[in-house]
Short mmCIF file of N, CA and C and ligand atoms in Angstrom, two decimals:
data_model
loop_
_atom_site.label_atom_id
_atom_site.label_comp_id
_atom_site.label_asym_id
_atom_site.label_seq_id
_atom_site.Cartn_x
_atom_site.Cartn_y
_atom_site.Cartn_z
N MET A 1 15.98 -4.73 -19.44
CA MET A 1 16.23 -3.31 -19.22
C MET A 1 16.27 -3.00 -17.73
N LYS A 2 16.97 -1.96 -17.40
CA LYS A 2 17.08 -1.55 -16.00
C LYS A 2 15.90 -0.65 -15.62
N ILE A 3 15.54 -0.73 -14.35
CA ILE A 3 14.41 0.07 -13.87
C ILE A 3 14.80 1.55 -13.78
N SER A 4 14.04 2.38 -14.49
CA SER A 4 14.22 3.83 -14.39
C SER A 4 12.83 4.46 -14.48
N ASN A 5 12.78 5.77 -14.41
CA ASN A 5 11.48 6.45 -14.42
C ASN A 5 10.67 6.07 -15.66
N ASP A 6 9.36 5.91 -15.48
CA ASP A 6 8.40 5.59 -16.54
C ASP A 6 8.48 4.13 -17.01
N CYS A 7 9.19 3.27 -16.28
CA CYS A 7 9.17 1.84 -16.56
C CYS A 7 8.02 1.20 -15.78
N VAL A 8 7.40 0.17 -16.39
CA VAL A 8 6.44 -0.65 -15.66
C VAL A 8 7.19 -1.87 -15.14
N VAL A 9 7.10 -2.10 -13.84
CA VAL A 9 7.84 -3.17 -13.18
C VAL A 9 6.85 -4.19 -12.66
N TYR A 10 7.13 -5.46 -12.92
CA TYR A 10 6.34 -6.58 -12.39
C TYR A 10 7.22 -7.28 -11.37
N LEU A 11 6.70 -7.50 -10.19
CA LEU A 11 7.53 -8.10 -9.16
C LEU A 11 6.71 -8.95 -8.20
N HIS A 12 7.42 -9.87 -7.55
CA HIS A 12 6.84 -10.59 -6.42
C HIS A 12 7.49 -10.06 -5.17
N TYR A 13 6.70 -9.98 -4.10
CA TYR A 13 7.27 -9.47 -2.85
C TYR A 13 6.66 -10.18 -1.66
N THR A 14 7.45 -10.23 -0.61
CA THR A 14 6.94 -10.65 0.69
C THR A 14 7.33 -9.54 1.66
N LEU A 15 6.37 -9.09 2.42
CA LEU A 15 6.56 -7.98 3.35
C LEU A 15 6.48 -8.50 4.78
N THR A 16 7.53 -8.20 5.55
CA THR A 16 7.53 -8.61 6.96
C THR A 16 7.77 -7.39 7.85
N ASP A 17 7.32 -7.47 9.10
CA ASP A 17 7.56 -6.36 10.04
C ASP A 17 8.82 -6.62 10.85
N GLU A 18 9.07 -5.77 11.87
CA GLU A 18 10.29 -5.85 12.68
C GLU A 18 10.46 -7.22 13.33
N THR A 19 9.36 -7.88 13.64
CA THR A 19 9.44 -9.16 14.35
C THR A 19 9.57 -10.33 13.38
N GLY A 20 9.58 -10.05 12.07
CA GLY A 20 9.66 -11.12 11.09
C GLY A 20 8.31 -11.69 10.70
N LYS A 21 7.24 -11.10 11.24
CA LYS A 21 5.90 -11.57 10.90
C LYS A 21 5.53 -11.14 9.48
N GLU A 22 5.02 -12.09 8.69
CA GLU A 22 4.63 -11.77 7.32
C GLU A 22 3.33 -10.96 7.31
N LEU A 23 3.37 -9.79 6.64
CA LEU A 23 2.18 -8.93 6.58
C LEU A 23 1.44 -9.09 5.25
N GLU A 24 2.21 -9.24 4.18
CA GLU A 24 1.62 -9.35 2.84
C GLU A 24 2.57 -10.15 1.98
N SER A 25 2.02 -10.80 0.95
CA SER A 25 2.87 -11.45 -0.03
C SER A 25 2.12 -11.58 -1.34
N SER A 26 2.82 -11.40 -2.45
CA SER A 26 2.19 -11.60 -3.76
C SER A 26 2.51 -12.99 -4.29
N ARG A 27 3.36 -13.72 -3.59
CA ARG A 27 3.79 -15.02 -4.10
C ARG A 27 2.61 -15.99 -4.09
N GLY A 28 2.45 -16.70 -5.18
CA GLY A 28 1.29 -17.57 -5.33
C GLY A 28 0.13 -16.86 -6.02
N GLU A 29 0.29 -15.56 -6.25
CA GLU A 29 -0.70 -14.80 -7.01
C GLU A 29 -0.01 -14.18 -8.21
N ALA A 30 -0.74 -13.34 -8.95
CA ALA A 30 -0.12 -12.62 -10.07
C ALA A 30 0.90 -11.63 -9.50
N PRO A 31 2.00 -11.37 -10.22
CA PRO A 31 2.95 -10.37 -9.72
C PRO A 31 2.28 -9.00 -9.59
N MET A 32 2.78 -8.21 -8.66
CA MET A 32 2.33 -6.84 -8.52
C MET A 32 2.98 -5.99 -9.62
N SER A 33 2.30 -4.98 -10.12
CA SER A 33 2.93 -4.08 -11.09
C SER A 33 2.81 -2.65 -10.61
N TYR A 34 3.78 -1.83 -10.98
CA TYR A 34 3.72 -0.40 -10.66
C TYR A 34 4.51 0.37 -11.71
N LEU A 35 4.24 1.66 -11.79
CA LEU A 35 4.95 2.54 -12.72
C LEU A 35 6.03 3.28 -11.93
N HIS A 36 7.29 3.03 -12.31
CA HIS A 36 8.41 3.58 -11.53
C HIS A 36 8.50 5.10 -11.70
N GLY A 37 8.78 5.79 -10.59
CA GLY A 37 8.98 7.24 -10.64
C GLY A 37 7.70 8.04 -10.48
N HIS A 38 6.59 7.39 -10.14
CA HIS A 38 5.32 8.10 -10.00
C HIS A 38 4.69 7.92 -8.62
N SER A 39 5.53 7.58 -7.63
CA SER A 39 5.05 7.42 -6.26
C SER A 39 3.89 6.44 -6.14
N ASN A 40 3.90 5.40 -6.98
CA ASN A 40 2.88 4.35 -6.86
C ASN A 40 3.16 3.47 -5.65
N ILE A 41 4.40 3.41 -5.22
CA ILE A 41 4.80 2.58 -4.07
C ILE A 41 5.55 3.47 -3.09
N ILE A 42 5.81 2.97 -1.88
CA ILE A 42 6.46 3.81 -0.87
C ILE A 42 7.88 4.18 -1.31
N PRO A 43 8.34 5.38 -0.91
CA PRO A 43 9.63 5.90 -1.40
C PRO A 43 10.81 4.98 -1.14
N GLY A 44 10.87 4.37 0.04
CA GLY A 44 12.02 3.53 0.38
C GLY A 44 12.15 2.32 -0.52
N LEU A 45 11.04 1.78 -0.96
CA LEU A 45 11.07 0.62 -1.86
C LEU A 45 11.40 1.07 -3.28
N GLU A 46 10.80 2.16 -3.71
CA GLU A 46 11.06 2.67 -5.06
C GLU A 46 12.55 2.99 -5.25
N GLU A 47 13.15 3.63 -4.24
CA GLU A 47 14.59 3.95 -4.31
C GLU A 47 15.43 2.69 -4.46
N ALA A 48 15.07 1.64 -3.71
CA ALA A 48 15.87 0.42 -3.70
C ALA A 48 15.79 -0.33 -5.03
N LEU A 49 14.71 -0.09 -5.79
CA LEU A 49 14.51 -0.84 -7.03
C LEU A 49 15.11 -0.15 -8.26
N ALA A 50 15.46 1.13 -8.13
CA ALA A 50 16.04 1.85 -9.26
C ALA A 50 17.30 1.13 -9.75
N ASP A 51 17.46 1.03 -11.06
CA ASP A 51 18.64 0.41 -11.70
C ASP A 51 18.69 -1.11 -11.60
N LYS A 52 17.69 -1.73 -10.98
CA LYS A 52 17.66 -3.19 -10.94
C LYS A 52 17.02 -3.71 -12.23
N ALA A 53 17.12 -5.03 -12.46
CA ALA A 53 16.61 -5.60 -13.71
C ALA A 53 15.87 -6.89 -13.43
N ALA A 54 15.17 -7.40 -14.45
CA ALA A 54 14.43 -8.67 -14.31
C ALA A 54 15.38 -9.75 -13.82
N GLY A 55 14.89 -10.56 -12.88
CA GLY A 55 15.71 -11.63 -12.33
C GLY A 55 16.44 -11.23 -11.06
N ASP A 56 16.57 -9.94 -10.81
CA ASP A 56 17.26 -9.49 -9.59
C ASP A 56 16.39 -9.76 -8.36
N ARG A 57 17.06 -10.07 -7.27
CA ARG A 57 16.37 -10.24 -5.99
C ARG A 57 16.89 -9.16 -5.05
N VAL A 58 16.00 -8.43 -4.43
CA VAL A 58 16.36 -7.29 -3.60
C VAL A 58 15.69 -7.44 -2.24
N THR A 59 16.47 -7.32 -1.17
CA THR A 59 15.88 -7.26 0.16
C THR A 59 16.17 -5.88 0.72
N VAL A 60 15.14 -5.17 1.11
CA VAL A 60 15.33 -3.81 1.62
C VAL A 60 14.49 -3.61 2.88
N THR A 61 15.11 -2.96 3.87
CA THR A 61 14.40 -2.62 5.10
C THR A 61 14.12 -1.12 5.08
N VAL A 62 12.85 -0.77 5.20
CA VAL A 62 12.41 0.60 5.03
C VAL A 62 11.92 1.15 6.37
N PRO A 63 12.55 2.25 6.85
CA PRO A 63 12.06 2.87 8.08
C PRO A 63 10.74 3.60 7.84
N PRO A 64 9.97 3.88 8.89
CA PRO A 64 8.65 4.52 8.71
C PRO A 64 8.71 5.81 7.91
N GLU A 65 9.80 6.58 8.07
CA GLU A 65 9.91 7.87 7.37
C GLU A 65 9.91 7.68 5.86
N LYS A 66 10.40 6.53 5.40
CA LYS A 66 10.39 6.26 3.95
C LYS A 66 9.34 5.22 3.59
N GLY A 67 8.49 4.92 4.58
CA GLY A 67 7.42 3.96 4.35
C GLY A 67 6.07 4.66 4.44
N TYR A 68 5.27 4.25 5.42
CA TYR A 68 3.93 4.82 5.55
C TYR A 68 3.87 5.94 6.57
N GLY A 69 5.04 6.46 6.96
CA GLY A 69 5.06 7.60 7.86
C GLY A 69 5.08 7.19 9.32
N ILE A 70 5.34 8.16 10.18
CA ILE A 70 5.34 7.90 11.60
C ILE A 70 3.90 8.01 12.11
N VAL A 71 3.64 7.41 13.24
CA VAL A 71 2.29 7.47 13.81
C VAL A 71 2.06 8.88 14.36
N GLN A 72 1.03 9.54 13.90
CA GLN A 72 0.71 10.88 14.39
C GLN A 72 -0.37 10.79 15.46
N PRO A 73 -0.09 11.41 16.62
CA PRO A 73 -1.11 11.41 17.67
C PRO A 73 -2.28 12.31 17.26
N GLY A 74 -3.41 12.11 17.87
CA GLY A 74 -4.55 13.00 17.63
C GLY A 74 -5.29 12.73 16.35
N LEU A 75 -5.04 11.57 15.74
CA LEU A 75 -5.77 11.26 14.51
C LEU A 75 -6.95 10.31 14.75
N VAL A 76 -7.32 10.16 16.01
CA VAL A 76 -8.48 9.32 16.31
C VAL A 76 -9.74 10.19 16.19
N GLN A 77 -10.69 9.68 15.41
CA GLN A 77 -11.94 10.42 15.22
C GLN A 77 -13.12 9.52 15.48
N ARG A 78 -14.24 10.13 15.91
CA ARG A 78 -15.47 9.37 16.14
C ARG A 78 -16.34 9.50 14.89
N VAL A 79 -16.73 8.36 14.35
CA VAL A 79 -17.59 8.36 13.16
C VAL A 79 -18.76 7.41 13.37
N ALA A 80 -19.82 7.64 12.62
CA ALA A 80 -20.96 6.72 12.68
C ALA A 80 -20.56 5.39 12.06
N ILE A 81 -20.94 4.29 12.72
CA ILE A 81 -20.56 2.96 12.25
C ILE A 81 -21.06 2.71 10.83
N LYS A 82 -22.18 3.32 10.47
CA LYS A 82 -22.72 3.09 9.12
C LYS A 82 -21.77 3.56 8.02
N TYR A 83 -20.81 4.43 8.36
CA TYR A 83 -19.86 4.90 7.35
C TYR A 83 -18.65 3.98 7.18
N LEU A 84 -18.51 2.99 8.06
CA LEU A 84 -17.38 2.05 7.94
C LEU A 84 -17.71 0.99 6.90
N GLN A 85 -16.78 0.77 5.97
CA GLN A 85 -17.02 -0.20 4.90
C GLN A 85 -16.07 -1.37 5.02
N GLY A 86 -16.55 -2.57 4.70
CA GLY A 86 -15.66 -3.72 4.62
C GLY A 86 -16.06 -4.89 5.52
N ALA A 87 -16.97 -4.66 6.46
CA ALA A 87 -17.41 -5.78 7.31
C ALA A 87 -18.80 -5.45 7.84
N LYS A 88 -19.47 -6.46 8.39
CA LYS A 88 -20.81 -6.23 8.95
C LYS A 88 -20.73 -5.84 10.42
N THR A 89 -19.83 -6.51 11.15
CA THR A 89 -19.66 -6.16 12.56
C THR A 89 -18.20 -5.78 12.77
N TRP A 90 -17.97 -4.91 13.72
CA TRP A 90 -16.65 -4.33 13.91
C TRP A 90 -16.13 -4.59 15.30
N ARG A 91 -14.83 -4.87 15.37
CA ARG A 91 -14.13 -5.05 16.64
C ARG A 91 -12.86 -4.21 16.59
N PRO A 92 -12.37 -3.78 17.77
CA PRO A 92 -11.12 -3.02 17.79
C PRO A 92 -10.01 -3.79 17.08
N GLY A 93 -9.19 -3.06 16.32
CA GLY A 93 -8.08 -3.68 15.61
C GLY A 93 -8.39 -3.96 14.15
N MET A 94 -9.69 -3.99 13.80
CA MET A 94 -10.04 -4.26 12.40
C MET A 94 -9.77 -3.03 11.54
N ILE A 95 -9.52 -3.29 10.25
CA ILE A 95 -9.27 -2.21 9.29
C ILE A 95 -10.55 -1.96 8.50
N ALA A 96 -10.97 -0.71 8.46
CA ALA A 96 -12.18 -0.34 7.71
C ALA A 96 -11.80 0.65 6.63
N MET A 97 -12.65 0.75 5.61
CA MET A 97 -12.51 1.80 4.61
C MET A 97 -13.53 2.88 4.92
N VAL A 98 -13.11 4.13 4.81
CA VAL A 98 -14.08 5.23 4.89
C VAL A 98 -13.84 6.15 3.69
N GLN A 99 -14.90 6.78 3.24
CA GLN A 99 -14.77 7.76 2.16
C GLN A 99 -14.43 9.11 2.78
N THR A 100 -13.38 9.75 2.28
CA THR A 100 -13.04 11.09 2.76
C THR A 100 -13.01 12.02 1.57
N GLU A 101 -12.82 13.31 1.83
CA GLU A 101 -12.73 14.27 0.73
C GLU A 101 -11.55 13.96 -0.19
N GLN A 102 -10.52 13.28 0.35
CA GLN A 102 -9.35 12.91 -0.47
C GLN A 102 -9.51 11.52 -1.09
N GLY A 103 -10.69 10.94 -1.01
CA GLY A 103 -10.90 9.61 -1.56
C GLY A 103 -10.96 8.57 -0.47
N PRO A 104 -11.05 7.27 -0.85
CA PRO A 104 -11.18 6.23 0.16
C PRO A 104 -9.91 6.11 1.00
N ARG A 105 -10.07 5.79 2.26
CA ARG A 105 -8.94 5.74 3.17
C ARG A 105 -9.10 4.57 4.13
N GLN A 106 -7.97 3.90 4.41
CA GLN A 106 -7.99 2.81 5.39
C GLN A 106 -7.85 3.38 6.78
N VAL A 107 -8.67 2.93 7.69
CA VAL A 107 -8.55 3.36 9.09
C VAL A 107 -8.59 2.12 9.98
N GLN A 108 -8.03 2.28 11.17
CA GLN A 108 -8.05 1.18 12.12
C GLN A 108 -9.10 1.47 13.19
N VAL A 109 -9.95 0.49 13.44
CA VAL A 109 -11.00 0.66 14.44
C VAL A 109 -10.38 0.54 15.83
N VAL A 110 -10.64 1.54 16.68
CA VAL A 110 -10.06 1.57 18.02
C VAL A 110 -11.08 1.15 19.06
N LYS A 111 -12.31 1.64 18.91
CA LYS A 111 -13.34 1.41 19.92
C LYS A 111 -14.68 1.37 19.21
N VAL A 112 -15.55 0.48 19.62
CA VAL A 112 -16.84 0.34 18.95
C VAL A 112 -17.96 0.53 19.95
N GLY A 113 -18.85 1.47 19.68
CA GLY A 113 -20.04 1.65 20.50
C GLY A 113 -21.26 1.11 19.77
N ARG A 114 -22.42 1.56 20.16
CA ARG A 114 -23.63 1.04 19.54
C ARG A 114 -23.82 1.63 18.14
N PHE A 115 -23.66 2.93 18.04
CA PHE A 115 -23.86 3.59 16.74
C PHE A 115 -22.59 4.26 16.22
N MET A 116 -21.66 4.52 17.15
CA MET A 116 -20.45 5.27 16.77
C MET A 116 -19.21 4.42 17.04
N ALA A 117 -18.16 4.69 16.26
CA ALA A 117 -16.89 4.00 16.48
C ALA A 117 -15.78 5.04 16.49
N ASP A 118 -14.73 4.77 17.27
CA ASP A 118 -13.53 5.59 17.21
C ASP A 118 -12.56 4.92 16.25
N VAL A 119 -12.07 5.68 15.28
CA VAL A 119 -11.14 5.12 14.29
C VAL A 119 -9.86 5.95 14.27
N ASP A 120 -8.77 5.28 14.02
CA ASP A 120 -7.46 5.93 13.93
C ASP A 120 -7.14 6.13 12.45
N LEU A 121 -6.91 7.39 12.07
CA LEU A 121 -6.69 7.71 10.65
C LEU A 121 -5.25 7.47 10.21
N ASN A 122 -4.34 7.13 11.15
CA ASN A 122 -3.00 6.75 10.72
C ASN A 122 -3.08 5.53 9.81
N HIS A 123 -2.22 5.46 8.81
CA HIS A 123 -2.17 4.26 7.97
C HIS A 123 -1.87 3.06 8.86
N PRO A 124 -2.52 1.93 8.62
CA PRO A 124 -2.28 0.75 9.48
C PRO A 124 -0.80 0.36 9.56
N MET A 125 -0.01 0.71 8.56
CA MET A 125 1.42 0.36 8.60
C MET A 125 2.29 1.55 9.01
N ALA A 126 1.67 2.64 9.44
CA ALA A 126 2.45 3.79 9.93
C ALA A 126 3.26 3.36 11.15
N GLY A 127 4.47 3.88 11.26
CA GLY A 127 5.31 3.59 12.41
C GLY A 127 6.05 2.27 12.33
N LYS A 128 5.77 1.48 11.31
CA LYS A 128 6.43 0.17 11.21
C LYS A 128 7.67 0.24 10.33
N THR A 129 8.70 -0.49 10.75
CA THR A 129 9.87 -0.71 9.91
C THR A 129 9.58 -1.97 9.10
N LEU A 130 9.60 -1.83 7.80
CA LEU A 130 9.12 -2.89 6.91
C LEU A 130 10.26 -3.48 6.10
N THR A 131 10.31 -4.79 6.01
CA THR A 131 11.31 -5.43 5.16
C THR A 131 10.61 -6.08 3.97
N PHE A 132 11.09 -5.71 2.79
CA PHE A 132 10.55 -6.26 1.55
C PHE A 132 11.56 -7.21 0.94
N ASP A 133 11.13 -8.41 0.65
CA ASP A 133 11.94 -9.37 -0.09
C ASP A 133 11.33 -9.41 -1.50
N VAL A 134 12.04 -8.84 -2.46
CA VAL A 134 11.47 -8.58 -3.78
C VAL A 134 12.22 -9.38 -4.84
N GLU A 135 11.46 -9.92 -5.79
CA GLU A 135 12.03 -10.59 -6.95
C GLU A 135 11.43 -9.90 -8.17
N ILE A 136 12.29 -9.33 -9.00
CA ILE A 136 11.79 -8.60 -10.17
C ILE A 136 11.52 -9.59 -11.29
N VAL A 137 10.27 -9.62 -11.74
CA VAL A 137 9.84 -10.59 -12.74
C VAL A 137 10.13 -10.06 -14.14
N SER A 138 9.68 -8.85 -14.43
CA SER A 138 9.96 -8.26 -15.74
C SER A 138 9.85 -6.74 -15.67
N VAL A 139 10.43 -6.11 -16.66
CA VAL A 139 10.45 -4.64 -16.74
C VAL A 139 10.16 -4.27 -18.18
N ARG A 140 9.24 -3.33 -18.39
CA ARG A 140 9.01 -2.83 -19.75
C ARG A 140 8.83 -1.31 -19.67
N ALA A 141 8.97 -0.67 -20.82
CA ALA A 141 8.74 0.78 -20.87
C ALA A 141 7.25 1.05 -20.72
N GLY A 142 6.88 2.04 -19.94
CA GLY A 142 5.48 2.44 -19.86
C GLY A 142 5.06 3.09 -21.16
N ASP A 143 3.78 2.92 -21.56
CA ASP A 143 3.35 3.60 -22.79
C ASP A 143 2.90 5.03 -22.45
N ALA A 144 2.62 5.80 -23.50
CA ALA A 144 2.36 7.23 -23.30
C ALA A 144 1.18 7.48 -22.37
N SER A 145 0.12 6.66 -22.49
CA SER A 145 -1.06 6.93 -21.64
C SER A 145 -0.77 6.55 -20.19
N GLU A 146 0.05 5.52 -19.99
CA GLU A 146 0.42 5.15 -18.62
C GLU A 146 1.23 6.26 -17.96
N VAL A 147 2.19 6.79 -18.70
CA VAL A 147 3.04 7.85 -18.16
C VAL A 147 2.20 9.10 -17.89
N ALA A 148 1.25 9.40 -18.81
CA ALA A 148 0.39 10.58 -18.62
C ALA A 148 -0.50 10.41 -17.39
N HIS A 149 -1.01 9.20 -17.18
CA HIS A 149 -1.90 8.97 -16.03
C HIS A 149 -1.13 8.72 -14.73
N GLY A 150 0.12 8.30 -14.86
CA GLY A 150 0.90 8.03 -13.66
C GLY A 150 0.61 6.68 -13.02
N HIS A 151 0.05 5.74 -13.80
CA HIS A 151 -0.16 4.39 -13.28
C HIS A 151 -0.20 3.38 -14.41
N VAL A 152 -0.14 2.10 -14.05
CA VAL A 152 -0.10 1.02 -15.04
C VAL A 152 -1.50 0.77 -15.58
N HIS A 153 -1.60 0.56 -16.88
CA HIS A 153 -2.85 0.12 -17.51
C HIS A 153 -2.71 -1.35 -17.87
N GLU A 154 -3.57 -2.15 -17.30
CA GLU A 154 -3.57 -3.58 -17.63
C GLU A 154 -4.97 -3.93 -18.14
N GLU A 155 -5.04 -4.97 -18.91
CA GLU A 155 -6.31 -5.50 -19.38
C GLU A 155 -7.25 -5.64 -18.18
N GLY A 156 -8.34 -4.86 -18.18
CA GLY A 156 -9.35 -5.03 -17.12
C GLY A 156 -8.93 -4.56 -15.75
N ALA A 157 -7.77 -3.92 -15.63
CA ALA A 157 -7.30 -3.52 -14.29
C ALA A 157 -8.17 -2.41 -13.70
N HIS A 158 -8.46 -1.42 -14.50
CA HIS A 158 -9.37 -0.38 -14.02
C HIS A 158 -10.04 0.32 -15.20
N ALA A 159 -11.11 0.98 -14.94
CA ALA A 159 -11.85 1.67 -16.00
C ALA A 159 -11.82 3.17 -15.74
N HIS A 160 -11.53 3.95 -16.76
CA HIS A 160 -11.66 5.40 -16.63
C HIS A 160 -11.75 6.08 -17.99
ZN1 ZN B 1 -5.06 5.43 -16.31
#
């Protein structure tokens, strides 16, 4: 079947930046899955996958505007180091998780003091032009609860 809204898509991908450096890859692991048409993935990639089918290979280059957004100035904030999650010691350039009113968020550590750190709230991939090399593994119709929730339900994937 072709990919359209409310389909669950399983795919392998390799993500590279402008310089060709590999940032992420699902190859060698389980395929990634997402529910099409529910903004589970960045808009530029979702658009490129519409109407494709299992077995198709798609390479798409996504500008920041259709990816993780442009880098916004003034998003550096000072927070207590105890609120940074994901490592014991912190150095500039590392990615930390912080809890915000909108839920957990990835931030990039800019500067580390004794008790406080400066973190950049821009998404770590903001401002990057991203190239996805995608291989569609399989496509199925989403079931009613998946469509209602707006995400894929897999055995043991999440509890709610
Ligand atoms: Zn759900």
